[in-house]
Coordinates of C-alpha atoms in Angstrom, one line a residue:
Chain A
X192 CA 15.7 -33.6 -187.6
X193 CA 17.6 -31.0 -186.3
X194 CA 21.2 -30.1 -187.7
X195 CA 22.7 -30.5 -184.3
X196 CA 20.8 -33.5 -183.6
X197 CA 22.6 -35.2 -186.6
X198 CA 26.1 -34.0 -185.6
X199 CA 25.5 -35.6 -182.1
X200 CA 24.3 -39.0 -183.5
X201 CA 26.8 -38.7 -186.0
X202 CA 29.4 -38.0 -183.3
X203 CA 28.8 -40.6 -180.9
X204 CA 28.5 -43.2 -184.1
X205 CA 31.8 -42.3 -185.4
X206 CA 33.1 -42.9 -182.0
X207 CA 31.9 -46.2 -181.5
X208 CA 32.6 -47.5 -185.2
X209 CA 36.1 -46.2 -184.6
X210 CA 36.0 -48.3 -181.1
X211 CA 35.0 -51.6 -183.2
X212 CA 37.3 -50.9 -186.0
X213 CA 40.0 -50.5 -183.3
X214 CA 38.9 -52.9 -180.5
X215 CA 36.6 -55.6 -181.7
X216 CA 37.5 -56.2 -185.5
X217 CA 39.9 -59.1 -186.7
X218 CA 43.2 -58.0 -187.9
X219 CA 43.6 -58.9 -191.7
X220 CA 45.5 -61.7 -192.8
X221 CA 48.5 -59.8 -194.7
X222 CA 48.2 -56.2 -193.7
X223 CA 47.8 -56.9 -189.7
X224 CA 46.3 -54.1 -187.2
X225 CA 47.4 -52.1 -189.9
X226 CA 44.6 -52.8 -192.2
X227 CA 42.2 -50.9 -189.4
X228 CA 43.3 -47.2 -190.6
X229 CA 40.8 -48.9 -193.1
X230 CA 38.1 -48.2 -191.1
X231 CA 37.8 -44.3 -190.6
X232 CA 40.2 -43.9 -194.4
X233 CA 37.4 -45.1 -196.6
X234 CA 34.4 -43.8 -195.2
X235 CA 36.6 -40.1 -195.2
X236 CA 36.9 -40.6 -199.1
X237 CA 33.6 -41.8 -199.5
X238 CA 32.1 -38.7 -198.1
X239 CA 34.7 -36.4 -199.0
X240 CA 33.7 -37.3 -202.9
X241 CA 29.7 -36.9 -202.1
X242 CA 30.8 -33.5 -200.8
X243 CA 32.5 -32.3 -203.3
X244 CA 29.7 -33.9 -205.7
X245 CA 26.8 -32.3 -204.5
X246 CA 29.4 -28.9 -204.8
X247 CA 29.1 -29.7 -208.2
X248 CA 25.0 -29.9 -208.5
X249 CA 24.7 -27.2 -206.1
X250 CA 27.0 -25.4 -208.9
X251 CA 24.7 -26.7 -211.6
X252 CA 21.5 -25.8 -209.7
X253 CA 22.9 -22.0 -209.1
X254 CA 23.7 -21.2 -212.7
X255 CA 19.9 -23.3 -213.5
X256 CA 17.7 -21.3 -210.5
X257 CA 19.9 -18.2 -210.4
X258 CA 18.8 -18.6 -206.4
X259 CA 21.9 -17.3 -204.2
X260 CA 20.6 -20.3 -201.3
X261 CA 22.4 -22.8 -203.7
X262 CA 25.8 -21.2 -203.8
X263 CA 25.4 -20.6 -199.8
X264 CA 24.9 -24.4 -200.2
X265 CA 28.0 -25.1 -202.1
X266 CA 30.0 -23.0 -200.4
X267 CA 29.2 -25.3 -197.0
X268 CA 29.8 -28.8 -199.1
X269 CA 32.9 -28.0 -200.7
X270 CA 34.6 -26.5 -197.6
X271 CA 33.3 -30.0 -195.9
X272 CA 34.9 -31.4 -198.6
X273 CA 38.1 -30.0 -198.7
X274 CA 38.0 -30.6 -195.5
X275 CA 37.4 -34.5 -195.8
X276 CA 39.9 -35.1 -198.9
X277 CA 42.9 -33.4 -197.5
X278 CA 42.3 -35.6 -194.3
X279 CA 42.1 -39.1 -196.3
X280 CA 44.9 -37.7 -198.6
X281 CA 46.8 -37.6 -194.5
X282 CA 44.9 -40.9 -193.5
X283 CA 46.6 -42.5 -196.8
X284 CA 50.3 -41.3 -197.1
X285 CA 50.7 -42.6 -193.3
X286 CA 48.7 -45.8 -194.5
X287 CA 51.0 -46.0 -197.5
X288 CA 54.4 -46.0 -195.5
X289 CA 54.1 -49.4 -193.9
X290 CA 52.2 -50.9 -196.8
X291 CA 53.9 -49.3 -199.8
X292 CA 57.5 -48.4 -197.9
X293 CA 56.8 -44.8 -199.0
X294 CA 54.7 -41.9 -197.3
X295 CA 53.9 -40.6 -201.0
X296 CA 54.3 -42.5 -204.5
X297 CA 53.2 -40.3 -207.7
X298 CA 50.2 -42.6 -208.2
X299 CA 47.4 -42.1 -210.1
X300 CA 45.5 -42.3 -207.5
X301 CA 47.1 -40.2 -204.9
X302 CA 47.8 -37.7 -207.7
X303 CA 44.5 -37.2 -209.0
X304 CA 43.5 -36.9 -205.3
X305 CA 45.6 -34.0 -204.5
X306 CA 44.6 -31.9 -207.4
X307 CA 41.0 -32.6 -206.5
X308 CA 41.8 -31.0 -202.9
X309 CA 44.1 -28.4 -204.6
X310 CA 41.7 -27.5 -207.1
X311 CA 38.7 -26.9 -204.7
X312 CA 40.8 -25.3 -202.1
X313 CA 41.8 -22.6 -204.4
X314 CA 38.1 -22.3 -205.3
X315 CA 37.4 -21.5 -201.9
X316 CA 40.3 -18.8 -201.7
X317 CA 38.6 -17.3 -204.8
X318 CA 35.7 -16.8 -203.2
X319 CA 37.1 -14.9 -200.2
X320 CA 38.5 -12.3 -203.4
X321 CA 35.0 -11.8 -204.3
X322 CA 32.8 -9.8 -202.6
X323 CA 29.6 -9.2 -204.7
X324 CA 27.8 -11.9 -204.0
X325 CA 26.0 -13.0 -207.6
X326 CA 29.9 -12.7 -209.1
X327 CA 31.1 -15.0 -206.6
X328 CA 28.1 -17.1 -207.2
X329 CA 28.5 -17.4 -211.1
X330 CA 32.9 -17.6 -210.9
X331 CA 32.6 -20.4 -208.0
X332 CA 29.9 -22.3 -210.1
X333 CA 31.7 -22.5 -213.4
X334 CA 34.9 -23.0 -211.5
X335 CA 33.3 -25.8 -209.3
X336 CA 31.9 -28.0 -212.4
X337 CA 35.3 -27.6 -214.4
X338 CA 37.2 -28.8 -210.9
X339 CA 34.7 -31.7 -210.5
X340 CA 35.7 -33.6 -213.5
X341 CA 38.6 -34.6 -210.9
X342 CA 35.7 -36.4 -209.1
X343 CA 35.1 -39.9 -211.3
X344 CA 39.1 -39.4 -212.2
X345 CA 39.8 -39.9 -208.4
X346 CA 37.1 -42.6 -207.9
X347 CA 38.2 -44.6 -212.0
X348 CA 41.5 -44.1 -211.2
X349 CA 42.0 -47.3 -209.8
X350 CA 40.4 -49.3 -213.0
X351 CA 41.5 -46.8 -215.6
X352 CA 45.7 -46.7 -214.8
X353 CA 47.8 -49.5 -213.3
X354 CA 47.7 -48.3 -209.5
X355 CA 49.3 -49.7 -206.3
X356 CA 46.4 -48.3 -204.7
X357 CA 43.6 -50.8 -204.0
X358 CA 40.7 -51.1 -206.1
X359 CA 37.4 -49.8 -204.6
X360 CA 36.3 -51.6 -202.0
X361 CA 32.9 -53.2 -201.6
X362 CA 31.1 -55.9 -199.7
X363 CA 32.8 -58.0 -202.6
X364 CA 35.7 -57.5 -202.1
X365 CA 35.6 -56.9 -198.5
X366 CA 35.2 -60.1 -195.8
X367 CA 32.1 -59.4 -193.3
X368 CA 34.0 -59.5 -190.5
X369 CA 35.3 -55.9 -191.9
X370 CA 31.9 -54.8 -193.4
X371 CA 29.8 -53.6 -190.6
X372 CA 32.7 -51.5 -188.4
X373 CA 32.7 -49.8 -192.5
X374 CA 29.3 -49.1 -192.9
X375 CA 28.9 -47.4 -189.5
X376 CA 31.8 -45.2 -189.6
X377 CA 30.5 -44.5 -193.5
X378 CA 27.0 -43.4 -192.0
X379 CA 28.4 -41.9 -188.9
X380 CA 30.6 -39.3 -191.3
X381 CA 27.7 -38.7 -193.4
X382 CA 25.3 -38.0 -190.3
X383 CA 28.2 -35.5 -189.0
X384 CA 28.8 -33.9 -192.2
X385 CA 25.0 -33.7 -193.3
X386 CA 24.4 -31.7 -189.8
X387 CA 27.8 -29.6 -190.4
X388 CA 26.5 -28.5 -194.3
X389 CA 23.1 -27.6 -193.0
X390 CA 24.4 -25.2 -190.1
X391 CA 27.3 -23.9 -192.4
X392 CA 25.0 -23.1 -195.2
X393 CA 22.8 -21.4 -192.7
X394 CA 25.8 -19.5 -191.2
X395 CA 26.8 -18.2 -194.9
X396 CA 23.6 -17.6 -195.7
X397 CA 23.3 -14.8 -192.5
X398 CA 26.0 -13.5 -193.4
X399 CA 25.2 -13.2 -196.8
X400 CA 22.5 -11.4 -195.9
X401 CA 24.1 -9.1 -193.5
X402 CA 26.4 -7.8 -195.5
X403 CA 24.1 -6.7 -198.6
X404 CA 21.5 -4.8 -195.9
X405 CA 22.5 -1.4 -196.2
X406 CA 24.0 0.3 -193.3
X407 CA 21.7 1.9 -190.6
X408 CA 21.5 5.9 -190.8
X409 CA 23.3 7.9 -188.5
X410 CA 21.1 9.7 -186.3
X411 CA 21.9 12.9 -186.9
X412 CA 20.4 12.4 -190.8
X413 CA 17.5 10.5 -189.1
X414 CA 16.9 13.6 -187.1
X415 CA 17.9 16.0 -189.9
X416 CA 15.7 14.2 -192.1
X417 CA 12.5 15.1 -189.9
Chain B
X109 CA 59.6 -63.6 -195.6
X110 CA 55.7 -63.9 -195.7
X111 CA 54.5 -60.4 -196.7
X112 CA 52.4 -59.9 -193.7
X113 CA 53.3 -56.4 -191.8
X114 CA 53.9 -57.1 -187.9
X115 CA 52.8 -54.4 -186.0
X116 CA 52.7 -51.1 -187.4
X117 CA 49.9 -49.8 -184.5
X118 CA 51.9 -46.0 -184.5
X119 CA 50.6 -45.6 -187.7
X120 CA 47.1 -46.9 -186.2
X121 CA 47.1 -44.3 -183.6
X122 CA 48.2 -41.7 -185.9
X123 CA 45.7 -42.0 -188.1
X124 CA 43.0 -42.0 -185.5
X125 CA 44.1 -38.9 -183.9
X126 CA 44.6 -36.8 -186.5
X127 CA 41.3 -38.2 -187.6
X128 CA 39.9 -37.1 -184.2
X129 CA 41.6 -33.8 -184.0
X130 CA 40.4 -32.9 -187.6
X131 CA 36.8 -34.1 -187.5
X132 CA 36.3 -32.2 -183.9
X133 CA 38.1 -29.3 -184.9
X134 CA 35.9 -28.7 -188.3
X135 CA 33.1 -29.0 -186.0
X136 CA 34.1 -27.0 -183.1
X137 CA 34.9 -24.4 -186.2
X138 CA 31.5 -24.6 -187.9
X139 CA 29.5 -24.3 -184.6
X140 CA 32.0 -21.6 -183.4
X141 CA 31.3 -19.3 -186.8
X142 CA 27.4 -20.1 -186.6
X143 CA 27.7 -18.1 -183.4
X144 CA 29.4 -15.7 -184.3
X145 CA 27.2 -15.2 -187.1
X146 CA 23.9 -14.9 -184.4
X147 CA 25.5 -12.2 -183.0
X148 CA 26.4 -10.1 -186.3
X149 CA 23.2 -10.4 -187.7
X150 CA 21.4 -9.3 -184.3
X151 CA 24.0 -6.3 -184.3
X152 CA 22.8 -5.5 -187.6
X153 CA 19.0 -5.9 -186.9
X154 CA 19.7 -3.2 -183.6

């Protein structure tokens, strides 16, 4: 399928899970209409940690292969990623002001969150320093795997510290009234973002290979040269 | 009082738009640069 095939499906998906979580779902007991920024906060977080996840075995693959395609690769998921976590880090702090009282609380979950999108946005700002492109392969790799411990941190945090944040949800812990607005907004955002890697990647790839062509001769050495 | 939250749909709408605004604007952004990038690389080819 075509990468612009799956932002479209993934586009008009998103926009009619968001319509059900909005519309069509119940309210929840405690929480109210509230409880529907639920719909569009956990799917971001879902697929903002897959991004920054397959950053990490994109990393892993680049310093195995040595082949510059996987760091064009990690470069598209991890500025997806960014993208994602600093959005659900939003979606939450205006969740958490009519749940918690507060628009920020120095949780462990909201705290390991916002070094993760620190951590990797700085990567990315690395990269811009670099301009050979094996170096910026080989610092952005070893720099990606030592951010991506953050990963399971964000994810355990919840289980591993006392938290106000919610434990992870599931369809366990979630009624089914709630489940399926979920799962299409969580397959909708990974539709969008699979078609957004695959173009970016492309995109850094051509210019990746643009700028190591060397530059055409001037004519007058063309003509010289004959 | 009984713990539930009455209304609260600003917070709703806010989340949805910036939702919206960021999600179209990361794609309007990536499609924008693949474009741009067409035209480099053709410049380069010439």
């Amino acid at each position: 399928m075509k990468p612009k095939t799956l932002v479209v499906i993934g586009g008009t998906l998103l926009t009619a899970g968001c319509f059900w979580g909005l519309l069509f779902a119940p309210a929840e007991v405690f929480m109210g209409d509230v409880y529907r920024i639920f719909y569009i906060h956990v799917p971001t977080a879902w697929n903002g940690l897959l991004l920054l996840t397959a950053a990490f075995i994109c990393a892993v693959m680049y310093l195995m292969k040595g082949d510059l395609m996987w760091d064009d690769r990690l470069e598209a998921s991890m500025e997806a990623g960014v993208v994602l976590s600093a959005l659900l880090t939003v979606q939450g702090s205006i969740w958490a002001r009519p749940t918690w009282g507060v628009w920020w609380n120095w949780d462990p979950r909201l705290t390991t969150t916002a070094i993760l999108v620190f951590a990797f946005a700085g990567i990315l700002a690395l990269r811009t320093s670099l301009k050979e492109p094996r170096r910026r392969a080989m610092v952005t790799s070893v720099a990606t795997i030592v951010a991506a411990a953050d990963v399971p941190l964000v994810y355990f945090s919840v289980r591993f510290w006392n938290s106000l944040h919610q434990i992870q949800s599931s369809p366990e812990t979630v009624s089914a009234a709630f489940v399926w607005p979920l799962r299409v907004n969580a397959i909708a955002v990974l539709l969008l973002m699979a078609g957004l890697i695959s173009i970016r990647a492309e995109t850094v790839a051509r210019l990746r290979e643009a700028g190591s062509e060397p530059p055409p001769l001037p004519s007058a050495q063309v003509e010289g040269a004959r | 009082m009984s713990g539930e939250i009455v209304g609260g749909w600003e917070y709703v709408i806010a989340v949805y738009v910036i939702s919206a605004l960021v999600y179209a604007g990361y794609a309007y952004s990536v499609l924008r640069r693949d474009n741009a990038s067409r035209s480099l690389s053709k410049e380069t080819k010439s």
